[in-house]
GROMACS .gro file of C-alpha atoms in nm:
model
  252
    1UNK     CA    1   8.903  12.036  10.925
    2UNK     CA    2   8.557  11.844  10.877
    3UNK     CA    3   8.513  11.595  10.631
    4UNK     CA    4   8.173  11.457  10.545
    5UNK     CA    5   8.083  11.179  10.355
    6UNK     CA    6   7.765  11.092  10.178
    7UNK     CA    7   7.534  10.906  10.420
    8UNK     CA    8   7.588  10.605  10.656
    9UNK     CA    9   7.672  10.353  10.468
   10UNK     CA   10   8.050  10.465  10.443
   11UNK     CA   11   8.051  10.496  10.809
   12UNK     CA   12   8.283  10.209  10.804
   13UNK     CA   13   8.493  10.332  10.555
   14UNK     CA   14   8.551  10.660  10.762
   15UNK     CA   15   8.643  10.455  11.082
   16UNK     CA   16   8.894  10.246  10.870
   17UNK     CA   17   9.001  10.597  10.707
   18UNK     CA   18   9.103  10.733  11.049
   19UNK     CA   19   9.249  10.428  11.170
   20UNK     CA   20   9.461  10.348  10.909
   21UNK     CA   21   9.571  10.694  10.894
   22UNK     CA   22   9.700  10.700  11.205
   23UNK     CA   23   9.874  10.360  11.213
   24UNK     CA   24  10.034  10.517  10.908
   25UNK     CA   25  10.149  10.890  11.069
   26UNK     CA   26  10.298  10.620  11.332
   27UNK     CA   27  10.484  10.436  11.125
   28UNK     CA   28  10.648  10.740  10.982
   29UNK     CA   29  10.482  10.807  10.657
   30UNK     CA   30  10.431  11.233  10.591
   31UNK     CA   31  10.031  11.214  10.579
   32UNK     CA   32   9.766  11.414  10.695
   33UNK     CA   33   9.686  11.307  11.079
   34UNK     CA   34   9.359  11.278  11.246
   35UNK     CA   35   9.257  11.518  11.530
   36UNK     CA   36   9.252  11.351  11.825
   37UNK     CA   37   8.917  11.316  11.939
   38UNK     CA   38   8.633  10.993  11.910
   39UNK     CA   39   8.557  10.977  11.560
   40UNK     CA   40   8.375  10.902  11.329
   41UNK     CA   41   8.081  11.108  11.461
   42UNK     CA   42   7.720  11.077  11.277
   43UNK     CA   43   7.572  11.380  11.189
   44UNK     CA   44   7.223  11.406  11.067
   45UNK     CA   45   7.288  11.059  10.862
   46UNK     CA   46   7.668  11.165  10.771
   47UNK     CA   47   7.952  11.024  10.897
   48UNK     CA   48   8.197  11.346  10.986
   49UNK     CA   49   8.585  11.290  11.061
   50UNK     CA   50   8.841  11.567  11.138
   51UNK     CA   51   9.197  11.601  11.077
   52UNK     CA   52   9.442  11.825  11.170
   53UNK     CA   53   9.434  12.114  10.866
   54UNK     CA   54   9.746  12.197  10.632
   55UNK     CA   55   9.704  12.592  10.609
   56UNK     CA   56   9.636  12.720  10.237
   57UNK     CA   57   9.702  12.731   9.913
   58UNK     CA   58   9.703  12.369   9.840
   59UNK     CA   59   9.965  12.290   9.678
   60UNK     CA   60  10.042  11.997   9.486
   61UNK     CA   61  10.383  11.868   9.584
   62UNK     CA   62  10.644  11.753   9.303
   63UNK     CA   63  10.619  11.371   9.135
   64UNK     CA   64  10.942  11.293   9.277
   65UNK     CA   65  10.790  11.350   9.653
   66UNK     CA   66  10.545  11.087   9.535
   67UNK     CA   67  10.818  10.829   9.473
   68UNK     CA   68  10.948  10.900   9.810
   69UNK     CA   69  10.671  10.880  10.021
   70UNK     CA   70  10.520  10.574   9.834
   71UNK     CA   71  10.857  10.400   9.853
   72UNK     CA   72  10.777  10.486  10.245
   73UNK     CA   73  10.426  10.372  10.263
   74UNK     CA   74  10.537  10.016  10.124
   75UNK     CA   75  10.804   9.967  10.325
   76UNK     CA   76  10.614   9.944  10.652
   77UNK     CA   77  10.561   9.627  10.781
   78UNK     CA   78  10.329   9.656  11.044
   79UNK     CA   79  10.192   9.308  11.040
   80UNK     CA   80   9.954   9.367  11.301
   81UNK     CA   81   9.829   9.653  11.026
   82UNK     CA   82   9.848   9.402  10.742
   83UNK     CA   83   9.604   9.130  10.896
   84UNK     CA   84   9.380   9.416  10.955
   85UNK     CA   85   9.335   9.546  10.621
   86UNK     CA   86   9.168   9.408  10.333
   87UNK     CA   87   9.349   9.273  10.000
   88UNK     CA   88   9.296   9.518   9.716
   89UNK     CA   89   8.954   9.496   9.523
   90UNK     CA   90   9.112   9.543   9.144
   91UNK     CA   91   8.738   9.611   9.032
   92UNK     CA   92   8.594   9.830   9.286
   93UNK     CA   93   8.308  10.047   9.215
   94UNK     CA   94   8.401  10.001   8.824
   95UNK     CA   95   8.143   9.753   8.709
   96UNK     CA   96   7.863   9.902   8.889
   97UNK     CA   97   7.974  10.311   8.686
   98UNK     CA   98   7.981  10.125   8.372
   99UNK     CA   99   7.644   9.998   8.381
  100UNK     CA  100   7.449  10.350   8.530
  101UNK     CA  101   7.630  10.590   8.339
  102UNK     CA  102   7.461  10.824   8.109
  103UNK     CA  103   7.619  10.688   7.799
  104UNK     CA  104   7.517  10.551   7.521
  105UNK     CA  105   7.469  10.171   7.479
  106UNK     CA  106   7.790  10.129   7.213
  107UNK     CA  107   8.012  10.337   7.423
  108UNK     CA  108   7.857  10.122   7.741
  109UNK     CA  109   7.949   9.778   7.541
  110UNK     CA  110   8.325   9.876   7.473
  111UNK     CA  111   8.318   9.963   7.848
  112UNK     CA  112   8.208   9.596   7.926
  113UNK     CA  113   8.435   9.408   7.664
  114UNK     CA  114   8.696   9.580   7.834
  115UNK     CA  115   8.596   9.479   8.146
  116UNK     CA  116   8.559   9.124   8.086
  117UNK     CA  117   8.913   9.140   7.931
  118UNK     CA  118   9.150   9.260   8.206
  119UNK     CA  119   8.871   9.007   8.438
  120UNK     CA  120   9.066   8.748   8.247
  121UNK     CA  121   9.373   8.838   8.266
  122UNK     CA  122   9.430   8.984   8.610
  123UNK     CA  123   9.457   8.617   8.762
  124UNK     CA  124   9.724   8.515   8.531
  125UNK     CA  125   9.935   8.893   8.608
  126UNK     CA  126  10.280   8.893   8.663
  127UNK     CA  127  10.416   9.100   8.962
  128UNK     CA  128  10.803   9.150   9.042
  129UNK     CA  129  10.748   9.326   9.387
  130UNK     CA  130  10.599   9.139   9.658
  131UNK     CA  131  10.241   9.198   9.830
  132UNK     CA  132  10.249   9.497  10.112
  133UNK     CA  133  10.047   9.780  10.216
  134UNK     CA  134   9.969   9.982   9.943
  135UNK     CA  135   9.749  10.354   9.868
  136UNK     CA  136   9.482  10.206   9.673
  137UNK     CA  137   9.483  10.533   9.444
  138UNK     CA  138   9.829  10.706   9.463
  139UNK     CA  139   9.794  11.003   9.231
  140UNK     CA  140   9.936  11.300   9.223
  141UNK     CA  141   9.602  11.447   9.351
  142UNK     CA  142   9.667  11.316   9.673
  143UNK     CA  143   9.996  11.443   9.798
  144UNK     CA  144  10.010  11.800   9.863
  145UNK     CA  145  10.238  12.030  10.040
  146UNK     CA  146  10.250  12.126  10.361
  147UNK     CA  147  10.337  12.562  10.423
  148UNK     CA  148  10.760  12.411  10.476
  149UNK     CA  149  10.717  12.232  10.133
  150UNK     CA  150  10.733  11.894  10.267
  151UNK     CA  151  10.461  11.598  10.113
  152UNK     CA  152  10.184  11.533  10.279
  153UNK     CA  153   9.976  11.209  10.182
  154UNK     CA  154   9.595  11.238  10.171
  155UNK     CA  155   9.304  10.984  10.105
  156UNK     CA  156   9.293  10.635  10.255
  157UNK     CA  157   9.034  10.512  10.221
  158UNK     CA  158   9.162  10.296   9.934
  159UNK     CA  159   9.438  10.182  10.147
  160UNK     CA  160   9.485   9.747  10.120
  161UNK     CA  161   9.727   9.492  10.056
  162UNK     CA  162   9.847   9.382   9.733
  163UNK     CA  163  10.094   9.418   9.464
  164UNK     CA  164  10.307   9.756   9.445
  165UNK     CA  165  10.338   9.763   9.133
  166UNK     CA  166   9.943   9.884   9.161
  167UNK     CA  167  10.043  10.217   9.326
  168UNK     CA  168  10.285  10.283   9.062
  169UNK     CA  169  10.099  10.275   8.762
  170UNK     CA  170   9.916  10.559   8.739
  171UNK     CA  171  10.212  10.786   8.733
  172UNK     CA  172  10.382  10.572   8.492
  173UNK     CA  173  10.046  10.591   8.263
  174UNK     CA  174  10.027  10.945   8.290
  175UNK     CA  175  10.407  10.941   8.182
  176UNK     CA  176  10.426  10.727   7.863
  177UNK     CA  177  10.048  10.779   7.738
  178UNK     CA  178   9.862  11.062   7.853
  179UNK     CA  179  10.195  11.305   7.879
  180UNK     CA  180  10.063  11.483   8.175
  181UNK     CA  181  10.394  11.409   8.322
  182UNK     CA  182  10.675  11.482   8.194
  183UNK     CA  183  10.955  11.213   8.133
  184UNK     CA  184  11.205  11.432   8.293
  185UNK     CA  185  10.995  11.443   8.591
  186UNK     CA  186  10.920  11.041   8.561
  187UNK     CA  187  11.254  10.979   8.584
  188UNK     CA  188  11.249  11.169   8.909
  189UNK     CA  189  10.962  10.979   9.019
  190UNK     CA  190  11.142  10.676   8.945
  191UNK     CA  191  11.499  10.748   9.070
  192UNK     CA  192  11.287  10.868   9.421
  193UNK     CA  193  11.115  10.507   9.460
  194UNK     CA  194  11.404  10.363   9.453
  195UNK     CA  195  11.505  10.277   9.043
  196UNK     CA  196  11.190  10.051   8.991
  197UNK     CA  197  11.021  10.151   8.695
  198UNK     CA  198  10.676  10.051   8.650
  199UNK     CA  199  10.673  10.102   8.274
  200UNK     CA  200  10.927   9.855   8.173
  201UNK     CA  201  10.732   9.551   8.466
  202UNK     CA  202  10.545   9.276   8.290
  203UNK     CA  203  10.281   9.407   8.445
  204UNK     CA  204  10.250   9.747   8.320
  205UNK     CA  205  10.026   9.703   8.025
  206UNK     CA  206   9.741   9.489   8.217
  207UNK     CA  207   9.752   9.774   8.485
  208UNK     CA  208   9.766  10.063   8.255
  209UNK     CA  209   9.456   9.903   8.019
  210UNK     CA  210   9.279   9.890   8.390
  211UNK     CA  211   9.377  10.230   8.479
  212UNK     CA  212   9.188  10.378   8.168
  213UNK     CA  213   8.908  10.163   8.202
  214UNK     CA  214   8.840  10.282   8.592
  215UNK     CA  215   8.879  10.641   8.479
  216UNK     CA  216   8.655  10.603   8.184
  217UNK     CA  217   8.371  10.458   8.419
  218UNK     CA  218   8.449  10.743   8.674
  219UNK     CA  219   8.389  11.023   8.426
  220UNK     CA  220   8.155  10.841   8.235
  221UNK     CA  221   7.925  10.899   8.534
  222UNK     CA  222   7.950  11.296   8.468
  223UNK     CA  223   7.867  11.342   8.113
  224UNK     CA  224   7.547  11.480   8.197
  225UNK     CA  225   7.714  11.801   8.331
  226UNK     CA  226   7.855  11.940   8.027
  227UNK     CA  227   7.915  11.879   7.608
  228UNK     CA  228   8.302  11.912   7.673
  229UNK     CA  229   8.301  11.588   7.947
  230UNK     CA  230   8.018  11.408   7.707
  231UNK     CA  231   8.301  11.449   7.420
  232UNK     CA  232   8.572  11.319   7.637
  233UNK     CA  233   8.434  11.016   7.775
  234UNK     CA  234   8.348  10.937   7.409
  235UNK     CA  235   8.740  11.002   7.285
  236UNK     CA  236   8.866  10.791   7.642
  237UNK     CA  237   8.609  10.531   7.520
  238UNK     CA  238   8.737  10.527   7.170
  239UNK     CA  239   9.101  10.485   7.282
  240UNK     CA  240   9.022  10.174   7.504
  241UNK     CA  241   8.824  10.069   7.192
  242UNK     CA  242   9.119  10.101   6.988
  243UNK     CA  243   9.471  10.091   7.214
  244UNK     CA  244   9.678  10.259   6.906
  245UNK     CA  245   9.480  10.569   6.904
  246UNK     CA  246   9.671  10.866   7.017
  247UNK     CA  247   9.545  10.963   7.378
  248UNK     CA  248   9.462  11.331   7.385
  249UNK     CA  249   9.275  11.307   7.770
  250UNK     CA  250   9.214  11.584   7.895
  251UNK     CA  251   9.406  11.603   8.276
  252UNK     CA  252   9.065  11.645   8.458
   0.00000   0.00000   0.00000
């Protein structure tokens, strides 16, 4: 399988992508593995990987698989792996979505107070697990199943060092807040990582408030396609405005 990305400027990213990957598939975590051939190549000003393909339907694989397999990811302790890779950027591409989405300027101010808030507090965060090599975006979006039903990680090129407890809040956010998970299932989650639960970390409600915030920006850059996403960035941006509103987000 062929995977393209925009133009050359993430040519690095797509080197580090495949590299990483592979140091990972070595190290024993299930992910998707690399074909082995030179790559990246450039095509016509894109930078084209290939991996080995995980025959259809896609299928997402249970939360409790993502437990496991993140529990897997941060145990490795390939320093030669660590030195290599860069510490997590908590920001990202964040600042720049807030200011060129299509929203309006109120909506775009909330998005910046916000901002400026977890900015402040993220130096003075609390973290009970210790630094290590962590997914960068661990969702449930990116671990599928392979045809036998065992997880297969996808998507590295968020992959870093920092705290743990970073890879573990989305599915804890999507537990207590946004009930796309289920608690039942949580617990699973939970119980499969090994009994840490993110929810209950001093941490939790910095990274959660951050959480929203980058997927705010991210669909915020949409709402141009359609009325329904225009309405739902302006709920998500009312909730951040207003942390006791009840989140009804839509599981896009």
């Amino acid at each position: 399988m062929a995977r393209i990305a925009r133009d050359e400027s993430w040519y690095a990213v797509a080197e580090r992508e495949v590299r990483v990957a592979r140091e990972l598939h070595d190290a024993g975590v299930p992910c998707v593995r690399p074909w082995p051939v030179p790559q990246p190549i450039s095509v016509d000003g894109h930078p084209v990987t290939f991996w080995a393909e995980i025959p259809g339907p896609r299928r997402r694989a249970p939360i409790a698989d993502l437990g496991a397999v993140l529990r897997q990811l941060h145990t490795v302790n390939d320093t030669s792996l660590r030195q290599r890779l860069t510490p997590l950027d908590p920001w990202s591409h964040t600042p720049g979505r807030i200011e060129r989405a299509p929203i309006r300027d109120r909506d775009r101010r909330v998005l910046r107070d916000v901002l400026d808030e977890v900015q402040d507090a993220w130096p003075l965060a609390e973290f009970d697990l210790p630094n290590g090599v962590i997914h960068g975006d661990a969702h449930a979006g990116n671990l599928i199943q392979d045809p036998g039903g065992a997880p297969v990680l996808l998507d590295f090129d968020s992959v870093c060092t920092g705290p743990r407890e970073w890879d573990l809040a989305p599915t804890g956010l999507y537990a207590v807040a946004l009930g796309w998970i289920s608690r039942n299932d949580y617990a699973g989650f939970v119980d499969a990582y090994g009994g840490f639960d993110i929810t209950t970390a001093p941490a939790f409600p910095l990274l959660a408030r951050m959480r929203e915030l980058r997927m705010t920006a991210w669909l915020a850059m949409h709402t141009t396609e359609s009325e329904r996403l225009a309405a739902e960035v302006e709920h998500r941006v009312a909730c951040l405005a207003d942390p006791q509103l009840p989140r009804h987000w839509s599981a896009r």
